PDB file of C-alpha atoms in Angstrom:
ATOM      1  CA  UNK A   1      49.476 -18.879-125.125  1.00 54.00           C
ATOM      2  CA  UNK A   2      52.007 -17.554-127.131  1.00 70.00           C
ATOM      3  CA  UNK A   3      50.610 -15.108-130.660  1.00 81.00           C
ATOM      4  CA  UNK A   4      51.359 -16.805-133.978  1.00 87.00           C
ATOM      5  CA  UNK A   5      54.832 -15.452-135.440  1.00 88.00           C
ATOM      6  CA  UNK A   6      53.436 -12.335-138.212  1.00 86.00           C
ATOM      7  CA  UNK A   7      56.728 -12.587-140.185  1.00 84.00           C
ATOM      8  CA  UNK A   8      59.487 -14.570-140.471  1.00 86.00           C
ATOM      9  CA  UNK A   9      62.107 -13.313-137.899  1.00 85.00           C
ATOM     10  CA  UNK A  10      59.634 -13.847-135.723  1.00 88.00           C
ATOM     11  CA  UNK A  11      58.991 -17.244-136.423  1.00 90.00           C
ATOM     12  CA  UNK A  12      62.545 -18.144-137.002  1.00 89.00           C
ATOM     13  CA  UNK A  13      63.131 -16.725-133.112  1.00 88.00           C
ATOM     14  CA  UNK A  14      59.951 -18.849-132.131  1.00 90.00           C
ATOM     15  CA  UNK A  15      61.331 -22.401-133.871  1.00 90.00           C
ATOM     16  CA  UNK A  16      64.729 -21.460-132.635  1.00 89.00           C
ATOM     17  CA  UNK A  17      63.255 -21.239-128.433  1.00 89.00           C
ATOM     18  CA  UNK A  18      60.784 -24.080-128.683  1.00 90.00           C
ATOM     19  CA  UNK A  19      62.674 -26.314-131.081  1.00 89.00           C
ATOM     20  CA  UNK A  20      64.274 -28.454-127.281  1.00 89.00           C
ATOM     21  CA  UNK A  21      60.473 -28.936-126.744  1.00 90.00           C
ATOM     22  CA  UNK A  22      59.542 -30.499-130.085  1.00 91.00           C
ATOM     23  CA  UNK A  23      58.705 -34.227-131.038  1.00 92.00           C
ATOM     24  CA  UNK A  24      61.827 -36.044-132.889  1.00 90.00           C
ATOM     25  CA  UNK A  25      59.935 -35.474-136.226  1.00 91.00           C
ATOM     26  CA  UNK A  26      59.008 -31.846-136.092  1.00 93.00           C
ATOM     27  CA  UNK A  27      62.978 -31.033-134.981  1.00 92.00           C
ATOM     28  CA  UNK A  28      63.682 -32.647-138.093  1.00 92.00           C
ATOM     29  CA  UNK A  29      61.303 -30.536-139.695  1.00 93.00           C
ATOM     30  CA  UNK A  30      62.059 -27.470-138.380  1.00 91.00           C
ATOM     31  CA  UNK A  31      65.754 -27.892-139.005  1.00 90.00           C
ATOM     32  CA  UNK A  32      64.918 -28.693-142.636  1.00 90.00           C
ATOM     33  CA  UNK A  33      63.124 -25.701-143.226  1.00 90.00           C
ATOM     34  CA  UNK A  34      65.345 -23.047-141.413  1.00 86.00           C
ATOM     35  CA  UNK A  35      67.944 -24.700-143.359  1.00 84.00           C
ATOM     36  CA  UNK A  36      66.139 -24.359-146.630  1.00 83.00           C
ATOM     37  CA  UNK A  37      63.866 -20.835-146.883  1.00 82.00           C
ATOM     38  CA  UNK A  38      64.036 -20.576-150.430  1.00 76.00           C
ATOM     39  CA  UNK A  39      62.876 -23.483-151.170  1.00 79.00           C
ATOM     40  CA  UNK A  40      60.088 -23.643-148.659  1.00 86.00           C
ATOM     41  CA  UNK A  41      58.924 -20.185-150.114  1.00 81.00           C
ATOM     42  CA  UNK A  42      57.618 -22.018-153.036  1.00 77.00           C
ATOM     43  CA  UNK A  43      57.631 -25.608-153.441  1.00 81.00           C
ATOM     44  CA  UNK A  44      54.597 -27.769-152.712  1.00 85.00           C
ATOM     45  CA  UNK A  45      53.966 -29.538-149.278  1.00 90.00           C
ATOM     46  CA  UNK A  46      54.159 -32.449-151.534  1.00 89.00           C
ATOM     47  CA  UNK A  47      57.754 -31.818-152.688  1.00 87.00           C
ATOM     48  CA  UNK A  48      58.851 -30.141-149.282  1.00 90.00           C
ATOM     49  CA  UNK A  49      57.727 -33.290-147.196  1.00 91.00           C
ATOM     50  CA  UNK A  50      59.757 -35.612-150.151  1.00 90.00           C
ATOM     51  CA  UNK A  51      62.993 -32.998-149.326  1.00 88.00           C
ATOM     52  CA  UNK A  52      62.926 -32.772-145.464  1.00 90.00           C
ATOM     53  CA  UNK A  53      61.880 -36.823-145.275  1.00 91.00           C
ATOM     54  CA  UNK A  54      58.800 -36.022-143.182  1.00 92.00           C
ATOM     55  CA  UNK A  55      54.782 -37.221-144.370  1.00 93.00           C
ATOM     56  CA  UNK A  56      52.848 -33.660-145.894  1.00 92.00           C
ATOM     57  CA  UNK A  57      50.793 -34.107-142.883  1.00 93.00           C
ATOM     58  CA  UNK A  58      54.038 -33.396-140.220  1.00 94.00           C
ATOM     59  CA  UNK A  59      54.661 -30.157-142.074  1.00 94.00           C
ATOM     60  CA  UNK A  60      50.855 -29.335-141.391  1.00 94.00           C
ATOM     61  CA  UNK A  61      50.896 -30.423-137.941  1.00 94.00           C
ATOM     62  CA  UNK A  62      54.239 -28.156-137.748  1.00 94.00           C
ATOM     63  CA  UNK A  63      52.676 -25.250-138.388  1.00 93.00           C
ATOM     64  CA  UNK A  64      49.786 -25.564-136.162  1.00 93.00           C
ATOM     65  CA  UNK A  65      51.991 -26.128-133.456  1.00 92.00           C
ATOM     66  CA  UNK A  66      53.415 -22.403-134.048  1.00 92.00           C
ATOM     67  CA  UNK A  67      49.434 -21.165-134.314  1.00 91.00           C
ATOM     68  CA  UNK A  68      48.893 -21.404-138.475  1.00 92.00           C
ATOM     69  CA  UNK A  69      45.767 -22.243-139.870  1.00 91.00           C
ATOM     70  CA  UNK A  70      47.302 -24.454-142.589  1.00 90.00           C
ATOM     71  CA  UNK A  71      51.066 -24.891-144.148  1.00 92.00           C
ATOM     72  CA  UNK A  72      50.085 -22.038-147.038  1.00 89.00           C
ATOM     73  CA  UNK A  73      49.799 -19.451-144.229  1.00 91.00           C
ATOM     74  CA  UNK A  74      53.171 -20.273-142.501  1.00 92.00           C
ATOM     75  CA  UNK A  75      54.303 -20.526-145.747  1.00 90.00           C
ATOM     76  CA  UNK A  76      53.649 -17.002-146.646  1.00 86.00           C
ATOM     77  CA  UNK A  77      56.106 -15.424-144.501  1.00 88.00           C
ATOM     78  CA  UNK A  78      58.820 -17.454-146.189  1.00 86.00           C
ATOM     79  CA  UNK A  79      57.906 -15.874-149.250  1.00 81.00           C
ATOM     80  CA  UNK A  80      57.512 -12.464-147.238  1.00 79.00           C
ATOM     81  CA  UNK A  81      61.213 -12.748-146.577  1.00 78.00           C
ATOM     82  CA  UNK A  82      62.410 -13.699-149.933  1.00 72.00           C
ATOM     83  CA  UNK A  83      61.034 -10.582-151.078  1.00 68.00           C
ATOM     84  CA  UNK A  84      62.200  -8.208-148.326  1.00 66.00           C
ATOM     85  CA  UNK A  85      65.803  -9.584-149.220  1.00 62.00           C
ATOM     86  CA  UNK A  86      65.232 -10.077-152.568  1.00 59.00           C
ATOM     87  CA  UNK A  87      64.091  -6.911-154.784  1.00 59.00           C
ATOM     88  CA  UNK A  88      65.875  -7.495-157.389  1.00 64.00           C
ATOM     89  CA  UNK A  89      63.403  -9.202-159.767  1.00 66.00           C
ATOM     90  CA  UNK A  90      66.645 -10.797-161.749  1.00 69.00           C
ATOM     91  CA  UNK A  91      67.280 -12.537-158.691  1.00 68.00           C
ATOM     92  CA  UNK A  92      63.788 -12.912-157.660  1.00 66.00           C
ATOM     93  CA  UNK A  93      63.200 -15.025-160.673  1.00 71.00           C
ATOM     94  CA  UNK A  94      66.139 -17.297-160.466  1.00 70.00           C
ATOM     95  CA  UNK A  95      65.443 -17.760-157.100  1.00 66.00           C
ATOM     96  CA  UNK A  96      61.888 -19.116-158.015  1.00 67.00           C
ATOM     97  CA  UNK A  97      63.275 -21.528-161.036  1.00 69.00           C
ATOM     98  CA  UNK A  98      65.683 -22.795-158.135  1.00 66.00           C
ATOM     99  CA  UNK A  99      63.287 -23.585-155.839  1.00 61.00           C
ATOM    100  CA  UNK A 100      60.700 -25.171-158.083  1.00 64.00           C
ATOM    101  CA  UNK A 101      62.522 -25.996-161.247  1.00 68.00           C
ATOM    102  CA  UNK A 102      59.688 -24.191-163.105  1.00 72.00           C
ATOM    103  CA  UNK A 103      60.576 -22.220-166.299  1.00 76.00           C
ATOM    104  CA  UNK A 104      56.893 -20.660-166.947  1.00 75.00           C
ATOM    105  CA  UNK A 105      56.398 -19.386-170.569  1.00 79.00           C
ATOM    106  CA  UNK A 106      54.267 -16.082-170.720  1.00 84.00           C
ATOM    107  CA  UNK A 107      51.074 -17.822-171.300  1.00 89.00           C
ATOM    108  CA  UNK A 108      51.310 -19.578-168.066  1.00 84.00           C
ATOM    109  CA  UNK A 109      51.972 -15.909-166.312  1.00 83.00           C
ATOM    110  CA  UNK A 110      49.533 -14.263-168.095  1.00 89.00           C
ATOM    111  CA  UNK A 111      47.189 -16.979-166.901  1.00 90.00           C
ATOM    112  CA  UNK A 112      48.727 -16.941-163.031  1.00 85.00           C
ATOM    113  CA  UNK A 113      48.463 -13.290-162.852  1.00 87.00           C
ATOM    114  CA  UNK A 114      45.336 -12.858-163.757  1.00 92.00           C
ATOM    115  CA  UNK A 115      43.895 -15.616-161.877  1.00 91.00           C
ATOM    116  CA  UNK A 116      45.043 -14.336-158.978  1.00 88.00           C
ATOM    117  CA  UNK A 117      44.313 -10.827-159.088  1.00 91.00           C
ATOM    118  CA  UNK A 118      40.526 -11.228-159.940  1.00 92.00           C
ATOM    119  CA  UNK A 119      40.771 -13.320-157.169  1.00 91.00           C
ATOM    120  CA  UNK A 120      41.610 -10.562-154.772  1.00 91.00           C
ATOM    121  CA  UNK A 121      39.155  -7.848-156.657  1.00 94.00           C
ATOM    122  CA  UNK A 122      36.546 -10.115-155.865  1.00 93.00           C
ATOM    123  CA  UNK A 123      37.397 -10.235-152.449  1.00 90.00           C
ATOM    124  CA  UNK A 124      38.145  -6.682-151.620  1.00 93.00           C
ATOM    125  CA  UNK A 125      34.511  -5.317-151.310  1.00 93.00           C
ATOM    126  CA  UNK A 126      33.948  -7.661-148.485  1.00 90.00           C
ATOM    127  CA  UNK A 127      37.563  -7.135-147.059  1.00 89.00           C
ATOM    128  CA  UNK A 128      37.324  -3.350-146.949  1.00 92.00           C
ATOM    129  CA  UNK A 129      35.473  -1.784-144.035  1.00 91.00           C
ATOM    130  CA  UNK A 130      33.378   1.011-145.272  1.00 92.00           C
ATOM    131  CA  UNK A 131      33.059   2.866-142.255  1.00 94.00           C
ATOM    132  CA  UNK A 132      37.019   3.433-142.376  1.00 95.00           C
ATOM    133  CA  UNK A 133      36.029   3.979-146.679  1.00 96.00           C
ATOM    134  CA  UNK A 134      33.662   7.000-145.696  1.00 96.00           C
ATOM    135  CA  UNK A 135      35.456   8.288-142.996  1.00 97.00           C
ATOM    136  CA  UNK A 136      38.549   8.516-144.917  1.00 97.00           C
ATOM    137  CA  UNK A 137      36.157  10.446-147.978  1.00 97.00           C
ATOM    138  CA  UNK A 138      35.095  12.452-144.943  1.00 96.00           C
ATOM    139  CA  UNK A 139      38.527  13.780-144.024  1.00 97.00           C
ATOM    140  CA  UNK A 140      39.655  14.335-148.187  1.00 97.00           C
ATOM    141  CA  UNK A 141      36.130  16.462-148.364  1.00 95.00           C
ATOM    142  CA  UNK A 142      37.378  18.331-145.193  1.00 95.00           C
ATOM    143  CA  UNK A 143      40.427  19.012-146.277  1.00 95.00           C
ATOM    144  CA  UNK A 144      41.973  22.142-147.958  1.00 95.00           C
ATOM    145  CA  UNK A 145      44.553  20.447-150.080  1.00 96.00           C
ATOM    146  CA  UNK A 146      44.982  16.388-149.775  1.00 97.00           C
ATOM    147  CA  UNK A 147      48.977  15.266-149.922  1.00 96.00           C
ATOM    148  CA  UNK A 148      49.406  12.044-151.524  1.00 97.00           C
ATOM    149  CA  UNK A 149      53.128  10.197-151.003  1.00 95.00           C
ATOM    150  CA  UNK A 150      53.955   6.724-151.879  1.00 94.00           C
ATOM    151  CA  UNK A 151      57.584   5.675-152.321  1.00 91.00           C
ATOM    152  CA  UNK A 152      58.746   2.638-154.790  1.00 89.00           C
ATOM    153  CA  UNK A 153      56.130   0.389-155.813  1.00 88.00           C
ATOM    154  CA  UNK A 154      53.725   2.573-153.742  1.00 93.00           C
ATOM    155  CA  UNK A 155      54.650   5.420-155.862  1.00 95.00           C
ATOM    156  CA  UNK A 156      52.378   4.286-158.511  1.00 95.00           C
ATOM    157  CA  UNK A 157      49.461   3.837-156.735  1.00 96.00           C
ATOM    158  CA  UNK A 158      49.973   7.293-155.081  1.00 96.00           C
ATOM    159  CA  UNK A 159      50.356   9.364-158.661  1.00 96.00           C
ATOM    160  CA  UNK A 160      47.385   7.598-159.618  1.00 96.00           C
ATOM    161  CA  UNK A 161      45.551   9.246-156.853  1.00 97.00           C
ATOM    162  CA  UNK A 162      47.151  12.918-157.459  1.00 96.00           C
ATOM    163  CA  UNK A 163      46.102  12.896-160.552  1.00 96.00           C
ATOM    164  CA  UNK A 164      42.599  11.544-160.607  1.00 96.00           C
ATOM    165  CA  UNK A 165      41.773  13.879-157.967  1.00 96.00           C
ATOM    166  CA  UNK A 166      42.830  16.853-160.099  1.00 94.00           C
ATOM    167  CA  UNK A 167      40.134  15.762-162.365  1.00 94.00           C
ATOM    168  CA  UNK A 168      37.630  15.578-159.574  1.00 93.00           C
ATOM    169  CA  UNK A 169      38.959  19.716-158.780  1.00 92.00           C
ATOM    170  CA  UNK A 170      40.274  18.369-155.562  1.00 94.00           C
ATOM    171  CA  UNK A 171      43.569  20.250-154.777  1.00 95.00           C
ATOM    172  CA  UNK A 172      46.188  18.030-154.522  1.00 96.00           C
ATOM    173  CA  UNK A 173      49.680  17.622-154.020  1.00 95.00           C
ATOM    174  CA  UNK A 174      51.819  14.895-155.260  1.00 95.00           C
ATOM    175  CA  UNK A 175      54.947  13.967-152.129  1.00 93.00           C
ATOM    176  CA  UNK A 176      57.210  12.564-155.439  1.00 91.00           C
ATOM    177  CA  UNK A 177      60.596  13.088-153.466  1.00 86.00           C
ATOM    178  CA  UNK A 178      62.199  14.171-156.124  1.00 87.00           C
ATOM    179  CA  UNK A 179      65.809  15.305-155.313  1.00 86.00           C
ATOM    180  CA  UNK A 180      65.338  13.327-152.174  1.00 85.00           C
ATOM    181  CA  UNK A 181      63.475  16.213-150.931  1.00 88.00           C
ATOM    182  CA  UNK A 182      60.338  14.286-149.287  1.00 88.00           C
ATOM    183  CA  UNK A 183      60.619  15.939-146.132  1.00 86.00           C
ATOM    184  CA  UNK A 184      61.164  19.289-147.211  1.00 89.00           C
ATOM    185  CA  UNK A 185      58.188  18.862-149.584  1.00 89.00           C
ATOM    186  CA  UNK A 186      55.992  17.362-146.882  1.00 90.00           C
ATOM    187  CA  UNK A 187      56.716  21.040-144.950  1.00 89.00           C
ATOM    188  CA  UNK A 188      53.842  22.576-147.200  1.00 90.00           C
ATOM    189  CA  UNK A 189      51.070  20.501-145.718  1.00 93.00           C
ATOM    190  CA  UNK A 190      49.072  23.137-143.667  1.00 92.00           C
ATOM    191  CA  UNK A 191      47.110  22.512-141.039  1.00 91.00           C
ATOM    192  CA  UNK A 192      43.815  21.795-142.699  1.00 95.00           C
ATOM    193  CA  UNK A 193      45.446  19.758-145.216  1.00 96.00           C
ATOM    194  CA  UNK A 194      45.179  15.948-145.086  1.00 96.00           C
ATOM    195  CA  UNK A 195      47.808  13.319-146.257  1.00 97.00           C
ATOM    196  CA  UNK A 196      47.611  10.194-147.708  1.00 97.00           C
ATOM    197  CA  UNK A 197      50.072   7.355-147.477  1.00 96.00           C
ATOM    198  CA  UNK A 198      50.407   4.358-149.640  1.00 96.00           C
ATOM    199  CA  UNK A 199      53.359   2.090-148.172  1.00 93.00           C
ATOM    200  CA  UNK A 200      53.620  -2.332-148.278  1.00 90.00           C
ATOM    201  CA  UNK A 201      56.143  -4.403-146.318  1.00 81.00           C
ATOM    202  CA  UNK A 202      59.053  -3.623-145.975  1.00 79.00           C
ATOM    203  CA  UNK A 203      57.639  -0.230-145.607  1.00 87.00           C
ATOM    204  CA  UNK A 204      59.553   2.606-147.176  1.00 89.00           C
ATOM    205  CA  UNK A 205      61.746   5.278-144.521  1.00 90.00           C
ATOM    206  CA  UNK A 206      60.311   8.007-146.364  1.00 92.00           C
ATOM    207  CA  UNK A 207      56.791   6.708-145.912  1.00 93.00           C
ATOM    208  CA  UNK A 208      57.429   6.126-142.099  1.00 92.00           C
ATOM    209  CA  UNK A 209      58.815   9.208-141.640  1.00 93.00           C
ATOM    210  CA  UNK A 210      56.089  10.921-143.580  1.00 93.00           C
ATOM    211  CA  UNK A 211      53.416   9.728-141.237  1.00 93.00           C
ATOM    212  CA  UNK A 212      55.185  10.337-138.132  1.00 94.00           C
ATOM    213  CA  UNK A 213      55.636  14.285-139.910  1.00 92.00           C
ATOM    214  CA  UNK A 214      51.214  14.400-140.268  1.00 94.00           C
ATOM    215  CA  UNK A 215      50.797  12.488-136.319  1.00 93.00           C
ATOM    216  CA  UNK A 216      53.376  15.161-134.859  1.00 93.00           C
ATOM    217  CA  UNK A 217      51.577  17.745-136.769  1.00 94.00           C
ATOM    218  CA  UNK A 218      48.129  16.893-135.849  1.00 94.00           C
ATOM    219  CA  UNK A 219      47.166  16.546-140.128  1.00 95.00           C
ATOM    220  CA  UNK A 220      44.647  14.197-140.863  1.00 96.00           C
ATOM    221  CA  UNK A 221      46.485  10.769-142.406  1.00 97.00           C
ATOM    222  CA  UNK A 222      45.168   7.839-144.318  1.00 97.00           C
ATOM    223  CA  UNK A 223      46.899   5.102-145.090  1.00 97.00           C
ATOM    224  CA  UNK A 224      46.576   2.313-147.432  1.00 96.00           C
ATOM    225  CA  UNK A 225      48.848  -0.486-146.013  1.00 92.00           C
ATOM    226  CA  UNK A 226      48.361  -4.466-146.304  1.00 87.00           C
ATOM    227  CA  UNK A 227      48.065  -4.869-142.925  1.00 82.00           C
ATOM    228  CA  UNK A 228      46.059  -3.894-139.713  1.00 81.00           C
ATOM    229  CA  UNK A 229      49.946  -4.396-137.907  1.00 75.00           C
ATOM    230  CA  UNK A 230      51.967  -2.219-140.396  1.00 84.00           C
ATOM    231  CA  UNK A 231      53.951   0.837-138.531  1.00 87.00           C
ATOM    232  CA  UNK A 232      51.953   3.306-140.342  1.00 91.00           C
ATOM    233  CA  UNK A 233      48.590   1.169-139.059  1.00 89.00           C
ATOM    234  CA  UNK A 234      49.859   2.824-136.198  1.00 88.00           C
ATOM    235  CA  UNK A 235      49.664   6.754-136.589  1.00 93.00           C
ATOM    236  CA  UNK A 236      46.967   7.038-139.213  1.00 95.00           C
ATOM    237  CA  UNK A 237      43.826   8.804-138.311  1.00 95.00           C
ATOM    238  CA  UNK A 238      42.405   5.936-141.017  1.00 96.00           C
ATOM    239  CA  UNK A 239      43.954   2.584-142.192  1.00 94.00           C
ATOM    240  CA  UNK A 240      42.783   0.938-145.031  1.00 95.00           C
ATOM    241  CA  UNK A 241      44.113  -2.583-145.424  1.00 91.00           C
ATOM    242  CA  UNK A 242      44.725  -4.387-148.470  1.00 92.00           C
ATOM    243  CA  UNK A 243      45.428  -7.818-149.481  1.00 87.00           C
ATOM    244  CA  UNK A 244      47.370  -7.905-153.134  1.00 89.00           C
ATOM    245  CA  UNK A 245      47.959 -10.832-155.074  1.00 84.00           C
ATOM    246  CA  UNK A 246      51.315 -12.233-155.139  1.00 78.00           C
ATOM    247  CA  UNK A 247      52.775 -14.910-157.888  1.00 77.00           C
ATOM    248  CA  UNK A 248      55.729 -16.554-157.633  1.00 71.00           C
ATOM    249  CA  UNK A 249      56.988 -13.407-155.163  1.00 69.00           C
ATOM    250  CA  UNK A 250      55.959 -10.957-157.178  1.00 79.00           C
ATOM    251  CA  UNK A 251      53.221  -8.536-155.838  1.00 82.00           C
ATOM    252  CA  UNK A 252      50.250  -6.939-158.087  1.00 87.00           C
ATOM    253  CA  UNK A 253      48.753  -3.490-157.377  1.00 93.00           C
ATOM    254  CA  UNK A 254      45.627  -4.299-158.974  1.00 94.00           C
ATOM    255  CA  UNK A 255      43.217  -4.124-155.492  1.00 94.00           C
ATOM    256  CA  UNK A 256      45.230  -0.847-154.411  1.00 95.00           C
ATOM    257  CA  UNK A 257      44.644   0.664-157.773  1.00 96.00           C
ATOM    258  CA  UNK A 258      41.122  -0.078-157.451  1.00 96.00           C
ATOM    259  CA  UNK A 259      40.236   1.156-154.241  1.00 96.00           C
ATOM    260  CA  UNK A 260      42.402   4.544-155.062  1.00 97.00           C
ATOM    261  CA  UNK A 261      39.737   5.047-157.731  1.00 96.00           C
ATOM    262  CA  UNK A 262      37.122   4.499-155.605  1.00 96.00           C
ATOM    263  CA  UNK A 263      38.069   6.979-152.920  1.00 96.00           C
ATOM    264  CA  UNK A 264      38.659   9.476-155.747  1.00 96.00           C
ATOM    265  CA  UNK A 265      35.839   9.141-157.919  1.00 96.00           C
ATOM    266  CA  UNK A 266      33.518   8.583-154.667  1.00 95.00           C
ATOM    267  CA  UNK A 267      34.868  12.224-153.306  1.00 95.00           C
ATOM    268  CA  UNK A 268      34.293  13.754-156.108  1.00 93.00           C
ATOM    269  CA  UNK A 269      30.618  12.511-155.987  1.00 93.00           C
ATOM    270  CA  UNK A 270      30.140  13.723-152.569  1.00 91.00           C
ATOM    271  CA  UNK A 271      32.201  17.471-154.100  1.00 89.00           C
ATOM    272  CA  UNK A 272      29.484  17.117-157.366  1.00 85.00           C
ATOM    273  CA  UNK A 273      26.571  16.561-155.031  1.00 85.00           C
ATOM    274  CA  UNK A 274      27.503  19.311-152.669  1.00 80.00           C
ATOM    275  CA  UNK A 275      27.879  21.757-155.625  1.00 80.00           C
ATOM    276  CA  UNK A 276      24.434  20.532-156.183  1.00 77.00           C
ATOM    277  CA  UNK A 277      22.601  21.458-153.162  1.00 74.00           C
ATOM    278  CA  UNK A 278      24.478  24.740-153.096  1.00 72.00           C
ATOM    279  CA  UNK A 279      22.613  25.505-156.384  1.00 70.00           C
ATOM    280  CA  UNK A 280      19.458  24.935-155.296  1.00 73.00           C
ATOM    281  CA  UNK A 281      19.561  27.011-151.781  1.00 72.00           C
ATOM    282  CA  UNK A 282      20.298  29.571-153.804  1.00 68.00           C
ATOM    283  CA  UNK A 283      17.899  29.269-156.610  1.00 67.00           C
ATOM    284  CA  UNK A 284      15.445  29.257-153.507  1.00 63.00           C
ATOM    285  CA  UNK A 285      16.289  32.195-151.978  1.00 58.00           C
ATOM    286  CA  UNK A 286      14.410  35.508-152.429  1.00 58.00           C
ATOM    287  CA  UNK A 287      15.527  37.341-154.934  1.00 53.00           C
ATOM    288  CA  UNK A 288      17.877  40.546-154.441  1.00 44.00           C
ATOM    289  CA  UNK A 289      16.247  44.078-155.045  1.00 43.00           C
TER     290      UNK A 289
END
């Protein structure tokens, strides 16, 4: 039995090799949407089935043929790819008012945005595996100095986490790249360092090579990725997944930002707490004479 497709290119190759095999109605379909990407990235099923001449229920059976749970899941590497070859947001946007013929107003964003990233805040306790959550705070209390490198969009979620773990007195250094120096930066980790990595499809170079730098090295890495197949999955010591919202192609930080501050505040905790029982050995101890 063959794996379901995990982004586009995939899929495309999968359509392309079984589409001799297919029923005179899902050819159709599956000619209408190789044909048409960017408008299968966002319209409705409603809409698409209108387009391609097909019943909603075709483009459902379509995608269960190719191992989906539903249309909205194949559907989401569609968008995937829009992104990966679209990051310019000018272009981004016009592709959305192409595809749907929606010009929304900023109330209507506000409103999406929102929605959809309490949805995913909500949902990211019971997403996140806490073993992988303490074991990661294990190897940030461990270390000497924790490296923290995200490039791009990344990049914020990454500075975030250099600089609330200064304020937790966790010695930190922020991989910022500047001068396109990330690799000659990344030369100061020591070997009881640790490094985090914060990288989303498409998955920076410098991120990549950053992670293959700490598994050649033997450093401790973490990664926070948004998925369990990402190439940095791969090499880290700990992977912690997470699933962001996404409007219209457009990708929030909100759950990333979120579980940054938990790992930070959480270590320093565990740092406070330690202090702590230090404290109180020693106020227990015999006194000198």
């Amino acid at each position: 039995m063959n794996e379901t497709p995990q982004d586009f290119t995939s899929l495309e190759a999968r359509i392309t090799a079984d589409y001799p095999s297919l029923s005179r109605r899902l050819q159709q379909t599956a000619r209408f949407l190789l044909d048409h990407p960017q408008e299968v990235a966002f319209a409705t099923v409603a809409k698409l089935a209108e387009q391609a001449g097909v019943t909603p229920s075709t483009l459902i059976r379509f995608a269960n043929s190719f191992g989906f749970k539903g249309f909205s899941e194949m559907q989401q590497l569609f968008r995937a790819r829009l992104v990966d070859e679209l990051p310019n947001y000018t272009e981004r946007i016009r592709a959305v008012r192409t595809a749907t013929g929606e010009t929304p107003d900023s109330s209507q964003l506000l409103w999406e945005f929102a929605e959809a990233n309490r949805d995913v805040l909500d949902q990211l306790p019971a997403r996140t595996d806490l073993r992988s959550l303490e074991r990661a705070l294990d190897l940030f209390e461990a270390a000497e100095i924790v490296h923290v490198m995200g490039a791009r969009r990344s990049f914020v979620v990454a500075s975030y986490m250099a600089y609330a773990l200064q304020h937790v007195e966790k010695r930190t250094h922020l991989v910022s790249g500047l001068g396109g120096m990330h690799l000659e930066q990344l030369k100061s980790m020591g070997s009881r360092d640790a490094l985090m990595v914060v990288s989303f499809s498409p998955y920076a170079q410098e991120s990549r090579e950053a992670a293959e730098e700490a598994s050649r090295r033997g450093i401790p890495l973490v990664v926070i990725t948004d998925s369990s197949l990402s190439p940095l999955a791969r090499l880290a010591d700990v992977s912690l997944v997470v699933h962001e919202a996404e409007v219209k192609s457009f990708r929030g930080l909100t759950a990333s930002l979120c579980l940054t501050q938990t790992l930070a505040i959480a270590l320093g905790v565990r740092q406070d707490r330690a202090r702590d029982e230090v404290d109180q050995e020693g106020e227990g101890s015999p006194a000198v004479r």
